[in-house]
């Protein structure tokens, strides 16, 4: 991930192995991409390198309108204290770029979740509505962070 608009958010979601395991499991289930307005397909498969996923964005809570875009998982991290993945946009996506999601359990027992994205408008007309794209990407990032924070503290996950 090299050029374009950058999002880099790191939040501490708790401490210890249990928190790490719950957060990593939630990330592997795509919990980050599950809400009334955001969905991922296939929803029942963990991220794997080369996998194509469809991200669906609902236009409104009661609207039948939705937009769907394709991304490809380019990297998966599966280490004892680090779990995550990266996906990159595919042709036809309104943006060009990549987004990475990483759960880390550090030597101080802290568990953090990092979301890092680099993107730029993929369609010329979208340059005119760049602030709206930035708002939507910020909203998605907040959704990702909330989903992992909730999963990290859940006792029965």
Coordinates of C-alpha atoms in Angstrom, one line a residue, residues 78-155:
X78 CA -1.6 -16.4 10.6
X79 CA 0.9 -16.3 13.4
X80 CA 0.7 -17.2 17.1
X81 CA 0.4 -13.5 18.1
X82 CA -0.6 -11.8 14.9
X83 CA -3.7 -12.5 12.8
X84 CA -5.0 -10.6 9.8
X85 CA -5.5 -10.1 6.1
X86 CA -5.3 -7.6 3.3
X87 CA -7.5 -7.1 0.4
X88 CA -7.2 -5.0 -2.8
X89 CA -9.8 -3.6 -5.0
X90 CA -10.6 -5.2 -8.4
X91 CA -11.6 -3.6 -11.6
X92 CA -15.0 -2.0 -11.4
X93 CA -14.6 -1.0 -7.8
X94 CA -15.2 2.8 -7.2
X95 CA -11.8 3.0 -5.5
X96 CA -8.3 1.8 -6.3
X97 CA -6.4 0.6 -3.3
X98 CA -6.0 -1.9 -0.5
X99 CA -7.1 -2.3 3.1
X100 CA -5.4 -4.3 5.8
X101 CA -6.8 -5.6 9.1
X102 CA -4.5 -6.9 11.8
X103 CA -5.0 -8.2 15.4
X104 CA -1.7 -8.2 17.5
X105 CA -1.0 -9.5 20.9
X106 CA 2.2 -7.7 22.1
X107 CA 4.8 -8.6 24.7
X108 CA 3.1 -6.3 27.2
X109 CA 0.0 -8.5 26.9
X110 CA -1.9 -5.7 25.0
X111 CA -4.1 -6.7 22.1
X112 CA -4.5 -4.1 19.4
X113 CA -6.5 -3.9 16.2
X114 CA -5.1 -2.0 13.2
X115 CA -7.0 -0.9 10.1
X116 CA -4.9 0.6 7.4
X117 CA -6.2 1.6 4.0
X118 CA -4.7 3.4 1.0
X119 CA -7.1 4.4 -1.8
X120 CA -7.9 6.9 -4.5
X121 CA -11.0 7.2 -6.6
X122 CA -11.1 4.5 -9.3
X123 CA -13.6 6.4 -11.5
X124 CA -12.9 9.9 -12.8
X125 CA -16.3 11.3 -11.7
X126 CA -15.8 10.1 -8.2
X127 CA -13.0 12.7 -7.8
X128 CA -15.8 15.3 -7.6
X129 CA -17.3 13.6 -4.6
X130 CA -14.1 12.7 -2.7
X131 CA -15.4 14.1 0.6
X132 CA -18.4 11.7 0.4
X133 CA -16.0 8.8 -0.3
X134 CA -13.9 9.7 2.6
X135 CA -16.9 9.9 4.9
X136 CA -18.1 6.4 3.8
X137 CA -14.6 5.0 4.3
X138 CA -14.4 6.5 7.7
X139 CA -17.8 5.1 8.6
X140 CA -16.7 1.6 7.4
X141 CA -13.5 1.9 9.5
X142 CA -15.5 2.8 12.6
X143 CA -17.8 -0.2 11.9
X144 CA -14.7 -2.5 11.7
X145 CA -13.2 -1.1 15.0
X146 CA -16.5 -1.4 16.9
X147 CA -17.1 -5.0 15.7
X148 CA -13.7 -6.2 17.0
X149 CA -14.0 -4.2 20.2
X150 CA -17.4 -5.9 20.9
X151 CA -16.0 -9.4 20.0
X152 CA -12.9 -8.9 22.2
X153 CA -14.9 -8.5 25.3
X154 CA -17.6 -11.1 24.6
X155 CA -17.1 -14.0 27.0

